[in-house]
Amino acid sequence: MYKKTGLVLIGLLVQWSLFAQYPFEIKYGPYLQNMGENEVTVVWVTNQQALGWVELAPDDETHFYAEERPQFFQTENGRKLVGTLHRVTIKGLKKGTRYRYRVYSREVLDNTGWDTSFGRIAATNPNRLFAFTTLDRSKEAFHFAVVNDIHARSEFLDSLISGIKLDQQDFIFFNGDMMSHLNSEELMFDGFLNKSTELFASNIPFFYARGNHETRGPFSTRFMDYFPTPTGKPYYTFRHGPALFIVLDGGEDKPDSDIEYGGLSAFDPYRKEQAEWLKTVVASEEFKNATVKIVVIHVPPFTSTWHGTLQVGELFVPILNRAGVDLMLCGHTHRYSLQAKGKNGNNFPILTNSNQEIVEVAVDGKNIEVTLKDKTGKQTRQFSF
Ligand SMILES: [Fe+2]
């Protein structure tokens, strides 16, 4: 009798767990990453193992269903990848061109031996297609906006982003510490990524300058899986309009041996490796050919005597001074500051944004116009560099 009841209970539990897994769905995203002149990466997450792909259409009058659209999969060494995190890179795009897209995932029920069996398909809405525009170095002028030190205040991020004209922005910059710890995928999406996707990130790409807090927590080692860059590292460059952007990573703020890092930090050699890379960047034709050079780094040099801040000043600033850059954008201190060119041995202005404002930047070949706005959308400061 007890045995029979036990079996029924097990049966019910199995049924319940199967039921609990459904419906198969796109859980997070999609959001746009690694936007370039000729490529983009689309990232999303499904609630079950799946094969994902993106279908692309030109930005014309045709209905998405007018014809079969080309499909792009995430592949690695000749294999299409199955998983819950989907990261599809589309190459061969035209610069400065708008494309529409739709994201699909087909659930993989079994994937052992030669037996790959598929379940349902989840896809984004064909009547509300997402769209993006590739970068373009021949564009004369453009806008972007920067937020930093959100520390998982998702609703505050909403207020800041809502205060700017999103449709004017070619991209958004997250300049570090969007989270306090990267402990899990779920907490990361809850902290800022779901809100970003809801507001803009399916249609407007964001670039990420990793903050020291994004290096904390067990999930922090997965950072590059969710935020791919052209170099595969948190430091990278990209071109848009007259500007070259150099994104740097100051790493942690205290010495590597500090008890807070549990013996897991190795940022001294990492910053040195980055400085070597930075030397090759400023020696490149790409750097020399850009009219405007903007550096984005979470940790601002000369704002404290902590180890990480000191190393940013010692390792990166002399290289940038010699090369000549127009502006450095920072966060980290939670306080606004503007270090004028020459103030601390910096041969360029350093603007540190607080954790209460959003920075709107308009770039053309002659000026960098910067406007700071608070959570109500009210302009608080304005500069021209
Ligand atoms: Fe920070």
Coordinates of C-alpha atoms and ligand atoms in Angstrom, one line a residue:
M1 CA 0.0 0.0 0.0
Y2 CA 2.7 2.4 1.1
K3 CA 4.8 1.4 -1.9
K4 CA 1.9 2.1 -4.2
T5 CA 1.3 5.5 -2.7
G6 CA 5.0 6.3 -2.9
L7 CA 5.0 5.4 -6.6
V8 CA 2.0 7.6 -7.2
L9 CA 3.7 10.5 -5.4
I10 CA 6.9 10.0 -7.4
G11 CA 4.8 10.0 -10.6
L12 CA 3.0 13.2 -9.5
L13 CA 6.4 14.9 -8.7
V14 CA 7.9 13.9 -12.1
Q15 CA 4.7 15.2 -13.8
W16 CA 4.8 18.4 -11.7
S17 CA 8.5 19.0 -12.5
L18 CA 7.9 18.5 -16.2
F19 CA 5.0 20.8 -16.0
A20 CA 7.1 23.3 -14.0
Q21 CA 9.6 23.5 -16.8
Y22 CA 7.0 24.8 -19.2
P23 CA 6.3 26.9 -21.1
F24 CA 9.6 26.9 -23.0
E25 CA 10.4 30.6 -23.4
I26 CA 12.9 33.3 -24.0
K27 CA 13.7 34.2 -20.4
Y28 CA 15.9 37.2 -20.8
G29 CA 16.9 39.6 -23.7
P30 CA 17.6 39.9 -26.5
Y31 CA 20.1 42.6 -26.2
L32 CA 22.7 43.9 -28.7
Q33 CA 26.4 43.6 -28.0
N34 CA 29.7 44.2 -29.8
M35 CA 28.1 46.5 -32.4
G36 CA 30.6 47.3 -35.1
E37 CA 30.5 48.7 -38.6
N38 CA 30.1 45.2 -40.1
E39 CA 28.9 43.0 -37.3
V40 CA 26.7 42.7 -34.2
T41 CA 26.2 40.1 -31.5
V42 CA 22.6 39.3 -30.3
V43 CA 22.4 37.8 -26.8
W44 CA 19.5 36.1 -25.0
V45 CA 18.7 33.4 -22.5
T46 CA 16.1 30.6 -22.7
N47 CA 14.7 28.7 -19.7
Q48 CA 15.6 25.3 -21.2
Q49 CA 18.4 24.0 -23.3
A50 CA 17.9 25.1 -26.9
L51 CA 19.3 25.9 -30.3
G52 CA 19.0 29.6 -31.0
W53 CA 19.2 31.6 -34.1
V54 CA 18.5 35.1 -35.5
E55 CA 16.7 36.0 -38.7
L56 CA 17.6 39.2 -40.3
A57 CA 15.7 41.4 -42.7
P58 CA 16.6 44.8 -44.3
D59 CA 14.8 47.8 -43.0
D60 CA 12.4 48.1 -45.9
E61 CA 8.7 48.0 -46.5
T62 CA 8.4 44.3 -46.8
H63 CA 6.7 42.2 -44.2
F64 CA 9.0 40.0 -42.2
Y65 CA 7.0 37.0 -43.6
A66 CA 7.4 38.2 -47.3
E67 CA 10.2 35.7 -47.8
E68 CA 12.5 33.4 -46.0
R69 CA 15.0 35.4 -44.0
P70 CA 18.6 34.4 -43.6
Q71 CA 19.3 32.5 -40.4
F72 CA 22.4 33.0 -38.2
F73 CA 23.4 30.5 -35.6
Q74 CA 25.9 30.5 -32.8
T75 CA 28.6 28.1 -34.0
E76 CA 32.0 27.0 -32.6
N77 CA 34.4 25.1 -34.8
G78 CA 31.7 23.9 -37.1
R79 CA 29.1 23.0 -34.5
K80 CA 25.9 24.8 -33.7
L81 CA 25.8 25.3 -30.0
V82 CA 23.0 24.1 -27.7
G83 CA 22.5 25.9 -24.3
T84 CA 20.5 28.4 -22.4
L85 CA 22.7 31.4 -23.1
H86 CA 22.5 32.3 -26.8
R87 CA 25.1 34.6 -28.4
V88 CA 24.8 34.9 -32.1
T89 CA 27.3 37.0 -34.1
I90 CA 26.2 38.3 -37.5
K91 CA 29.0 39.4 -39.8
G92 CA 29.1 40.9 -43.2
L93 CA 26.8 43.8 -42.4
K94 CA 27.0 47.2 -44.1
K95 CA 28.1 50.2 -42.0
G96 CA 25.6 52.8 -40.9
T97 CA 22.7 50.5 -42.0
R98 CA 19.5 49.7 -40.2
Y99 CA 18.4 46.0 -40.0
R100 CA 15.4 44.4 -38.5
Y101 CA 15.7 41.1 -36.7
R102 CA 13.8 38.3 -34.9
V103 CA 15.2 35.9 -32.4
Y104 CA 14.2 32.2 -32.3
S105 CA 15.0 29.3 -30.0
R106 CA 14.1 25.6 -30.4
E107 CA 14.1 23.6 -27.3
V108 CA 16.4 20.6 -27.2
L109 CA 14.8 17.8 -25.3
D110 CA 17.6 15.2 -25.7
N111 CA 21.1 15.6 -27.1
T112 CA 22.9 12.3 -26.5
G113 CA 24.8 10.3 -29.2
W114 CA 23.1 10.9 -32.5
D115 CA 19.8 11.4 -30.9
T116 CA 19.0 15.1 -30.9
S117 CA 15.3 15.7 -30.3
F118 CA 13.6 19.0 -30.4
G119 CA 10.7 20.5 -28.6
R120 CA 8.8 23.7 -29.0
I121 CA 10.0 27.0 -30.6
A122 CA 10.0 30.3 -28.8
A123 CA 10.5 33.5 -30.8
T124 CA 10.2 37.2 -30.4
N125 CA 7.0 38.9 -31.7
P126 CA 7.0 39.2 -35.6
N127 CA 4.7 42.2 -35.3
R128 CA 7.1 44.1 -33.0
L129 CA 10.4 43.5 -34.7
F130 CA 13.6 44.7 -33.2
A131 CA 16.0 46.8 -35.2
F132 CA 19.5 48.1 -35.0
T133 CA 21.9 50.4 -36.9
T134 CA 25.5 49.4 -37.4
L135 CA 28.3 51.9 -36.5
D136 CA 29.8 54.1 -39.2
R137 CA 33.0 56.0 -39.0
S138 CA 32.0 58.3 -41.9
K139 CA 29.1 59.6 -39.9
E140 CA 29.7 63.3 -39.1
A141 CA 28.1 63.5 -35.7
F142 CA 26.4 61.3 -33.2
H143 CA 25.1 61.0 -29.6
F144 CA 25.6 58.5 -26.8
A145 CA 24.9 58.4 -23.1
V146 CA 26.7 57.0 -20.1
V147 CA 25.5 55.7 -16.7
N148 CA 27.7 54.1 -14.0
D149 CA 27.5 52.9 -10.4
I150 CA 23.9 51.8 -10.7
H151 CA 24.6 49.0 -8.2
A152 CA 21.5 47.0 -9.1
R153 CA 19.2 50.0 -8.6
S154 CA 17.1 49.0 -11.6
E155 CA 14.3 51.5 -11.0
F156 CA 16.8 54.3 -10.7
L157 CA 18.4 53.3 -14.0
D158 CA 14.9 53.6 -15.5
S159 CA 14.6 57.2 -14.2
L160 CA 18.0 58.2 -15.6
I161 CA 17.4 56.6 -19.0
S162 CA 13.9 57.9 -19.2
G163 CA 15.3 61.5 -18.8
I164 CA 17.2 61.4 -22.1
K165 CA 16.1 61.3 -25.7
L166 CA 16.7 57.6 -26.4
D167 CA 16.0 57.7 -30.1
Q168 CA 18.9 60.1 -30.5
Q169 CA 21.4 57.8 -28.9
D170 CA 23.6 55.6 -31.1
F171 CA 24.6 53.6 -28.1
I172 CA 24.6 53.6 -24.3
F173 CA 27.7 53.1 -22.2
F174 CA 27.6 51.2 -18.9
N175 CA 30.7 52.6 -17.1
G176 CA 31.0 50.0 -14.4
D177 CA 29.5 48.9 -11.1
M178 CA 26.1 48.2 -12.6
M179 CA 26.0 45.5 -9.9
S180 CA 27.6 45.2 -6.5
H181 CA 28.4 41.6 -6.9
L182 CA 28.0 39.2 -9.8
N183 CA 26.5 36.2 -7.9
S184 CA 24.2 34.7 -10.4
E185 CA 22.7 35.2 -13.9
E186 CA 19.3 35.9 -12.3
L187 CA 20.5 38.6 -10.0
M188 CA 22.4 40.2 -12.9
F189 CA 19.4 40.4 -15.1
D190 CA 17.2 41.6 -12.2
G191 CA 19.8 44.2 -11.2
F192 CA 20.0 46.1 -14.5
L193 CA 19.8 43.9 -17.7
N194 CA 16.1 43.2 -17.7
K195 CA 15.4 46.9 -17.3
S196 CA 17.9 47.8 -20.0
T197 CA 16.3 45.3 -22.4
E198 CA 12.8 46.7 -21.6
L199 CA 14.0 50.3 -22.2
F200 CA 16.4 50.1 -25.1
A201 CA 18.9 47.2 -25.4
S202 CA 17.0 45.1 -28.0
N203 CA 17.3 48.1 -30.4
I204 CA 20.2 50.2 -29.1
P205 CA 23.4 48.5 -28.2
F206 CA 25.3 49.1 -25.1
F207 CA 29.0 49.0 -24.5
Y208 CA 30.4 48.0 -21.1
A209 CA 33.4 49.2 -19.2
R210 CA 33.8 46.7 -16.5
G211 CA 33.9 48.2 -12.9
N212 CA 35.6 46.8 -9.9
H213 CA 32.3 45.4 -8.6
E214 CA 31.8 43.4 -11.7
T215 CA 34.9 41.5 -10.8
R216 CA 33.3 40.3 -7.5
G217 CA 31.2 37.2 -6.9
P218 CA 31.3 33.7 -8.3
F219 CA 29.4 34.6 -11.5
S220 CA 32.0 37.4 -12.3
T221 CA 34.1 34.9 -14.3
R222 CA 31.2 34.6 -16.8
F223 CA 31.3 38.4 -17.6
M224 CA 32.7 38.0 -21.1
D225 CA 30.1 35.3 -22.0
Y226 CA 27.4 37.9 -21.6
F227 CA 29.3 41.0 -22.8
P228 CA 31.5 40.1 -25.7
T229 CA 33.9 42.6 -27.1
P230 CA 36.1 42.8 -30.2
T231 CA 39.2 41.7 -28.3
G232 CA 37.5 39.0 -26.1
K233 CA 38.7 41.1 -23.1
P234 CA 37.1 43.8 -21.0
Y235 CA 39.5 46.3 -22.7
Y236 CA 38.9 47.0 -26.3
T237 CA 38.4 49.8 -28.9
F238 CA 35.8 50.7 -31.5
R239 CA 35.3 53.4 -34.0
H240 CA 32.1 55.5 -34.7
G241 CA 31.8 58.8 -36.5
P242 CA 35.0 60.9 -36.0
A243 CA 35.7 59.1 -32.7
L244 CA 37.8 56.2 -31.5
F245 CA 36.7 54.8 -28.2
I246 CA 39.3 53.2 -25.9
V247 CA 37.6 51.2 -23.1
L248 CA 39.9 50.3 -20.2
D249 CA 39.5 48.3 -17.1
G250 CA 41.1 49.6 -13.9
G251 CA 40.3 46.3 -12.0
E252 CA 40.0 46.2 -8.3
D253 CA 40.7 49.2 -6.1
K254 CA 42.6 47.6 -3.2
P255 CA 45.9 45.6 -3.4
D256 CA 45.4 42.0 -4.8
S257 CA 46.2 40.5 -1.4
D258 CA 43.4 42.4 0.4
I259 CA 41.2 40.1 2.6
E260 CA 38.1 41.3 0.7
Y261 CA 39.2 39.4 -2.4
G262 CA 39.8 36.1 -0.7
G263 CA 43.1 35.5 -2.4
L264 CA 41.4 35.4 -5.8
S265 CA 42.6 38.8 -7.3
A266 CA 45.5 39.1 -9.7
F267 CA 44.9 42.6 -11.1
D268 CA 48.5 43.9 -10.9
P269 CA 49.7 41.7 -13.9
Y270 CA 46.3 42.3 -15.6
R271 CA 46.8 46.1 -15.6
K272 CA 50.3 45.7 -16.8
E273 CA 49.2 43.4 -19.7
Q274 CA 46.6 46.0 -20.5
A275 CA 49.1 48.8 -20.5
E276 CA 51.2 46.9 -23.1
W277 CA 48.1 46.5 -25.2
L278 CA 47.3 50.2 -24.8
K279 CA 50.7 51.1 -26.3
T280 CA 49.9 49.1 -29.4
V281 CA 46.5 50.9 -29.7
V282 CA 48.0 54.4 -29.6
A283 CA 50.6 53.4 -32.1
S284 CA 48.0 52.1 -34.6
E285 CA 46.9 53.8 -37.8
E286 CA 43.3 53.5 -36.4
F287 CA 44.2 55.7 -33.5
K288 CA 46.0 58.2 -35.6
N289 CA 43.3 58.4 -38.2
A290 CA 40.5 59.2 -35.6
T291 CA 39.8 62.9 -35.1
V292 CA 38.4 62.4 -31.6
K293 CA 39.7 60.1 -29.0
I294 CA 37.6 59.2 -25.9
V295 CA 38.7 56.9 -23.1
V296 CA 36.1 55.2 -21.0
I297 CA 37.3 53.6 -17.7
H298 CA 35.4 53.0 -14.5
V299 CA 38.2 54.0 -12.0
P300 CA 39.4 57.6 -12.4
P301 CA 43.1 58.3 -11.9
F302 CA 44.2 60.8 -9.2
T303 CA 41.0 60.6 -7.2
S304 CA 42.3 58.6 -4.3
T305 CA 45.5 57.0 -3.0
W306 CA 44.1 53.5 -3.2
H307 CA 46.2 50.9 -5.1
G308 CA 43.9 50.5 -8.1
T309 CA 43.5 54.2 -8.6
L310 CA 47.3 54.7 -8.3
Q311 CA 48.0 52.0 -10.8
V312 CA 45.6 53.6 -13.4
G313 CA 47.5 56.8 -13.0
E314 CA 50.9 55.2 -13.2
L315 CA 50.3 52.7 -16.0
F316 CA 47.7 54.1 -18.3
V317 CA 47.8 57.9 -18.0
P318 CA 51.4 58.4 -19.2
I319 CA 50.7 56.4 -22.4
L320 CA 47.5 58.4 -23.0
N321 CA 49.3 61.7 -22.2
R322 CA 51.9 61.0 -24.9
A323 CA 49.4 59.8 -27.4
G324 CA 46.9 62.7 -26.9
V325 CA 43.3 62.0 -26.1
D326 CA 40.4 64.4 -25.9
L327 CA 38.4 63.2 -22.9
M328 CA 38.3 60.5 -20.2
L329 CA 35.0 59.4 -18.8
C330 CA 34.9 57.7 -15.4
G331 CA 32.7 56.7 -12.4
H332 CA 33.5 54.7 -9.3
T333 CA 33.7 57.5 -6.7
H334 CA 29.9 58.2 -6.7
R335 CA 30.8 61.9 -6.8
Y336 CA 30.9 64.2 -9.7
S337 CA 34.3 65.7 -10.5
L338 CA 36.0 67.4 -13.4
Q339 CA 39.8 67.3 -13.5
A340 CA 40.9 69.9 -15.9
K341 CA 43.6 69.2 -18.4
G342 CA 47.0 69.5 -16.7
K343 CA 45.5 69.5 -13.1
N344 CA 47.2 66.3 -11.9
G345 CA 49.6 65.6 -14.7
N346 CA 46.7 64.5 -17.0
N347 CA 47.1 65.9 -20.4
F348 CA 43.3 65.6 -21.0
P349 CA 40.1 66.4 -19.1
I350 CA 38.8 63.7 -16.8
L351 CA 35.0 63.8 -16.1
T352 CA 33.9 61.6 -13.3
N353 CA 30.1 61.0 -13.2
S354 CA 28.3 60.5 -9.9
N355 CA 25.9 57.7 -9.2
Q356 CA 23.0 60.1 -9.4
E357 CA 23.3 61.4 -13.0
I358 CA 23.4 60.4 -16.6
V359 CA 25.9 61.8 -19.1
E360 CA 24.7 62.7 -22.6
V361 CA 27.5 63.3 -25.1
A362 CA 27.2 64.8 -28.6
V363 CA 30.3 64.3 -30.7
D364 CA 31.2 65.9 -34.0
G365 CA 34.6 66.5 -35.6
K366 CA 35.1 69.8 -33.7
N367 CA 33.5 69.5 -30.2
I368 CA 32.5 67.0 -27.6
E369 CA 29.4 68.5 -25.9
V370 CA 28.6 66.9 -22.6
T371 CA 25.3 67.4 -20.6
L372 CA 24.7 65.9 -17.2
K373 CA 21.0 65.1 -16.2
D374 CA 19.5 64.0 -12.9
K375 CA 16.8 61.4 -12.4
T376 CA 14.1 63.9 -13.3
G377 CA 15.7 64.6 -16.6
K378 CA 16.8 68.1 -15.4
Q379 CA 20.0 69.3 -16.8
T380 CA 22.5 69.8 -14.0
R381 CA 25.8 70.6 -15.8
Q382 CA 27.1 71.3 -19.3
F383 CA 30.5 71.3 -20.8
S384 CA 32.2 71.6 -24.2
F385 CA 35.5 70.0 -24.8
Ligands
FE1 FE 33.6 51.2 -8.4

